[in-house]
PDB file of C-alpha atoms in Angstrom:
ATOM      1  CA  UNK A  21     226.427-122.747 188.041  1.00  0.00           C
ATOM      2  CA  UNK A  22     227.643-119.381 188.830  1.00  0.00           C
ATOM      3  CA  UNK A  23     226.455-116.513 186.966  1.00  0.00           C
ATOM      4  CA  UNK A  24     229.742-115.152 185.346  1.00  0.00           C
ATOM      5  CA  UNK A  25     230.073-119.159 184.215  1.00  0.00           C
ATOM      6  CA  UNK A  26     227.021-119.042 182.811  1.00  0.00           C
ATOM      7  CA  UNK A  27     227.151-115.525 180.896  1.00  0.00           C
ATOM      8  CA  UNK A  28     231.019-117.643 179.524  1.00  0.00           C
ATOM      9  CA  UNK A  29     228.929-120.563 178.254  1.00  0.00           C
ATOM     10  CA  UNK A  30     226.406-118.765 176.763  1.00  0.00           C
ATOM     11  CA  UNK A  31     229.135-116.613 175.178  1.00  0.00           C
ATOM     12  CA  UNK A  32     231.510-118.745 174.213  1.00  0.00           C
ATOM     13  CA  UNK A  33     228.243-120.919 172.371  1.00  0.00           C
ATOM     14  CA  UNK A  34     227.747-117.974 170.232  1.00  0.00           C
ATOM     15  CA  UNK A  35     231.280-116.656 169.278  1.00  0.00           C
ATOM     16  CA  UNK A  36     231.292-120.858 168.048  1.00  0.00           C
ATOM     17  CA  UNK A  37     228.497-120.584 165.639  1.00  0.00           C
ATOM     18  CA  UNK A  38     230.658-117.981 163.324  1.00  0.00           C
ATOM     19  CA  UNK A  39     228.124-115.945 161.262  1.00  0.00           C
ATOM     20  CA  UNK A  40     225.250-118.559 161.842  1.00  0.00           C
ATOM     21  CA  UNK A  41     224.971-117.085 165.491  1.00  0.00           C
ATOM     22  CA  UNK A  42     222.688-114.496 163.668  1.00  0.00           C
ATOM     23  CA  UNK A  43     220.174-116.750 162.959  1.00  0.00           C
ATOM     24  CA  UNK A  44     219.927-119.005 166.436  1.00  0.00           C
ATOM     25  CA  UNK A  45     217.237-118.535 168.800  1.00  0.00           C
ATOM     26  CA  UNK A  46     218.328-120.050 172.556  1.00  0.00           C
ATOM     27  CA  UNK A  47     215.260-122.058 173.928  1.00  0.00           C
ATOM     28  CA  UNK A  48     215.099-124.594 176.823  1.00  0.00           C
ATOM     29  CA  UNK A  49     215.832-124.497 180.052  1.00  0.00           C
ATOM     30  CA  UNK A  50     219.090-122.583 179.008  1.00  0.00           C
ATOM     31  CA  UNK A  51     216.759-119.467 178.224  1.00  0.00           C
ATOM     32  CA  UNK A  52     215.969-119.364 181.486  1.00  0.00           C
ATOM     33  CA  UNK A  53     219.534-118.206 182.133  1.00  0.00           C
ATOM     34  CA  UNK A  54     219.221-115.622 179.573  1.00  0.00           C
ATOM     35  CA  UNK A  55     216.360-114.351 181.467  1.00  0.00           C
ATOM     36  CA  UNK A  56     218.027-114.377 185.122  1.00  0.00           C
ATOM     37  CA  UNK A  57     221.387-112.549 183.527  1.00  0.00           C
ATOM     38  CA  UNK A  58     220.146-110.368 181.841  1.00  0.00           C
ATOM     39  CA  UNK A  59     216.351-109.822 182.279  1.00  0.00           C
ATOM     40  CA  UNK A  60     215.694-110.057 185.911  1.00  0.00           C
ATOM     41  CA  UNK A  61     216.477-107.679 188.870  1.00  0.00           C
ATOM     42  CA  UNK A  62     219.421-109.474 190.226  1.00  0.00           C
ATOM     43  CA  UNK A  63     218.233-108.450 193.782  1.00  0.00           C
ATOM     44  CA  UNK A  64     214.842-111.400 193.477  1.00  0.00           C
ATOM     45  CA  UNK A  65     215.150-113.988 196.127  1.00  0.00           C
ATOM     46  CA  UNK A  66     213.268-116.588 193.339  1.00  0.00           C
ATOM     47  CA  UNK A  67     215.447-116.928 190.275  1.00  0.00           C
ATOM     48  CA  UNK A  68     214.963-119.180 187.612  1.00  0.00           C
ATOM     49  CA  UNK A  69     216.898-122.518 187.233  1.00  0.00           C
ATOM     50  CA  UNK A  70     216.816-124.396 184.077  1.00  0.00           C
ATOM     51  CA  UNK A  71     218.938-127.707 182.416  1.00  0.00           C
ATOM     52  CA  UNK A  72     222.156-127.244 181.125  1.00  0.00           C
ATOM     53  CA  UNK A  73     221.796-128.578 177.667  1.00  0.00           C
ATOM     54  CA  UNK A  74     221.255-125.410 175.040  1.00  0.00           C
ATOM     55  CA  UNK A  75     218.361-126.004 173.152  1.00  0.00           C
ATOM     56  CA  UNK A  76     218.771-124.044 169.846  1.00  0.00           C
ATOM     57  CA  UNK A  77     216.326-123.119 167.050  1.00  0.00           C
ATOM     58  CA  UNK A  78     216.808-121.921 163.411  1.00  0.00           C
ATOM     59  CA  UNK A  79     214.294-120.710 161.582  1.00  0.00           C
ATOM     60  CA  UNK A  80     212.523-122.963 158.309  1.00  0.00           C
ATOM     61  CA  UNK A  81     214.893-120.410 155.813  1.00  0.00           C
ATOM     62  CA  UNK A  82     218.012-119.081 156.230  1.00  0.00           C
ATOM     63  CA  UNK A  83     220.433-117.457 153.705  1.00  0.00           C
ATOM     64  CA  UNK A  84     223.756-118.859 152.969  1.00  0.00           C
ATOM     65  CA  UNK A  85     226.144-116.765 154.577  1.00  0.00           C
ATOM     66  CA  UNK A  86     228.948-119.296 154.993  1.00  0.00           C
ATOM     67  CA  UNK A  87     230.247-122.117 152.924  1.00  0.00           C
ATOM     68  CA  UNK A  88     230.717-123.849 156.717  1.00  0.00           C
ATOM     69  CA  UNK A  89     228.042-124.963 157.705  1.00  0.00           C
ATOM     70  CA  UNK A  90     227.162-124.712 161.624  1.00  0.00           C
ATOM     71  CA  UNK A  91     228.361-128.439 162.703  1.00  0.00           C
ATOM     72  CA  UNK A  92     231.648-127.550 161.234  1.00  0.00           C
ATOM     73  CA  UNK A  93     232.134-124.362 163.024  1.00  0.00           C
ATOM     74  CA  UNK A  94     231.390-126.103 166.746  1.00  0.00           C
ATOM     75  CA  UNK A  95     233.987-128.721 165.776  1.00  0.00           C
ATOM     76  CA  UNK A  96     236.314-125.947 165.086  1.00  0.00           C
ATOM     77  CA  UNK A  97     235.647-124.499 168.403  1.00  0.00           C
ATOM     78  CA  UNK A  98     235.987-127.806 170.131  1.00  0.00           C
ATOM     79  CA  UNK A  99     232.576-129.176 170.103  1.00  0.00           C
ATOM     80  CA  UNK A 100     232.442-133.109 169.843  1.00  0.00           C
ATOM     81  CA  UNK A 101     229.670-134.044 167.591  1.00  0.00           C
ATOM     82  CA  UNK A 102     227.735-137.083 169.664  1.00  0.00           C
ATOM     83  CA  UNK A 103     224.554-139.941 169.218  1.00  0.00           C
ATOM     84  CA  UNK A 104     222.919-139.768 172.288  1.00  0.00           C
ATOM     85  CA  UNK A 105     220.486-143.114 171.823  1.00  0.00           C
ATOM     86  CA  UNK A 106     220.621-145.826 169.477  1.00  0.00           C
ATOM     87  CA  UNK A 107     216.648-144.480 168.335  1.00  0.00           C
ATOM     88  CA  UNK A 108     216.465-143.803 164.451  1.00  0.00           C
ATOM     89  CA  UNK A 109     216.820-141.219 164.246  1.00  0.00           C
ATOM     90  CA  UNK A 110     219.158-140.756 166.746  1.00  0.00           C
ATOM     91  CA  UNK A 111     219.398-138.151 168.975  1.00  0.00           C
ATOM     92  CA  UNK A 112     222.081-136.105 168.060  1.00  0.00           C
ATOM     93  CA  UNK A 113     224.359-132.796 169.945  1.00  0.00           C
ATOM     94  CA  UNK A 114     227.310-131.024 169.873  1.00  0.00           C
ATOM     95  CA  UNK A 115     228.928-131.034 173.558  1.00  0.00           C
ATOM     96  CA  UNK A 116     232.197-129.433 175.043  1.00  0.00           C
ATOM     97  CA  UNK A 117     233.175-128.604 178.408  1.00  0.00           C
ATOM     98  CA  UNK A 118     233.173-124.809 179.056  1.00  0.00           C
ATOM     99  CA  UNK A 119     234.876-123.292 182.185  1.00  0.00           C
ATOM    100  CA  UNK A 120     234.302-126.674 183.991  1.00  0.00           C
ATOM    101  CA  UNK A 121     230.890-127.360 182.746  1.00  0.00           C
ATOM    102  CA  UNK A 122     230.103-129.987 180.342  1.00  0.00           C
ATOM    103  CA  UNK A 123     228.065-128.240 178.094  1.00  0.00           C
ATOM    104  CA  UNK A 124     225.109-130.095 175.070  1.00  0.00           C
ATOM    105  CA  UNK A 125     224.235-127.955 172.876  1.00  0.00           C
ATOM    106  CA  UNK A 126     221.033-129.762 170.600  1.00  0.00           C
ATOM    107  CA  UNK A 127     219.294-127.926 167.510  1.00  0.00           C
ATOM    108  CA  UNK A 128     215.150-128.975 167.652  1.00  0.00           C
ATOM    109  CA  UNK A 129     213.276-129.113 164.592  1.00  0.00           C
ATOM    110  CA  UNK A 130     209.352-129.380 164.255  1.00  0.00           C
ATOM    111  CA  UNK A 131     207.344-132.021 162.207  1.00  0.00           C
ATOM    112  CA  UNK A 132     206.905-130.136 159.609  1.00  0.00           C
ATOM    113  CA  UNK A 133     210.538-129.016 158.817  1.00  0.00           C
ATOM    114  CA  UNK A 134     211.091-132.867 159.037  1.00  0.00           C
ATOM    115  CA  UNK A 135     208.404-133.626 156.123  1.00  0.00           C
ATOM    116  CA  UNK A 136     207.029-136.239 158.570  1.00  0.00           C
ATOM    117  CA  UNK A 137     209.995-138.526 157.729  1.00  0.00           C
ATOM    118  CA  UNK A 138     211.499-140.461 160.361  1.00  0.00           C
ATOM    119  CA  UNK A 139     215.006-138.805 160.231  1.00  0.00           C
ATOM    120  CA  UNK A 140     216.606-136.183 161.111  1.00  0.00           C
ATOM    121  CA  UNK A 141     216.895-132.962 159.173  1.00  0.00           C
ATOM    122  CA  UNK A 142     220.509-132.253 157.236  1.00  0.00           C
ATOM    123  CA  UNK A 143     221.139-129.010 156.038  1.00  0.00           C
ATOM    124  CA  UNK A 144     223.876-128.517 153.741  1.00  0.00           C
ATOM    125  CA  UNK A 145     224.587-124.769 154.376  1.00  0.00           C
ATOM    126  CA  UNK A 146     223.927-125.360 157.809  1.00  0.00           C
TER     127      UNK A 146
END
């Protein structure tokens, strides 16, 4: 990936989230493009590489800014919601091709924020 592609996914990710693009944290491998664009003296012979899925957090409590929640906003900007495995719970991501990249974009969630059930977590504001 080239690096104006990369600064294009990484904006075009954010503009999709609407308001809720406040509250997400980019983790992963794709931080490790945050880091290279915008962190690291471009002139390094070593810079980082990373996956190209966009790993995203959200913290425990968030407000309710939006009566959409975040899944609806991707679709509106073209995101496919997919089930990556047939586990339960599935895995699931939002994925769209961006300036000739197929992008996944996958929100993690800890063990706790899943109350140790075997599911994954729905929230209704987001």
């Amino acid at each position: 990936m080239k690096q104006n592609q990369e600064d294009k996914i990484i904006s075009e990710f954010l503009k999709s989230l609407g308001p809720w693009r406040e509250f997400v944290v980019i983790g992963g491998g794709f931080a490790l493009f945050i880091y290279k664009l915008y962190l690291v003296d471009p002139k390094l012979e070593n810079l980082p590489v990373g996956t190209r899925d966009i790993d995203s957090l959200i913290p425990r409590r968030v407000p309710e800014i939006s009566k959409k929640n975040i899944a609806k906003y991707l679709n509106e900007a073209g995101f496919i919601h997919v089930f990556k495995d047939v586990d339960i719970p599935a895995t699931e991501s939002f994925a769209k091709e961006i300036d000739g990249v197929e992008v996944e974009i996958e929100f993690l969630t800890d063990s706790a924020t899943r109350d140790d059930k075997n599911k994954n977590v729905v929230r209704t504001y987001c």
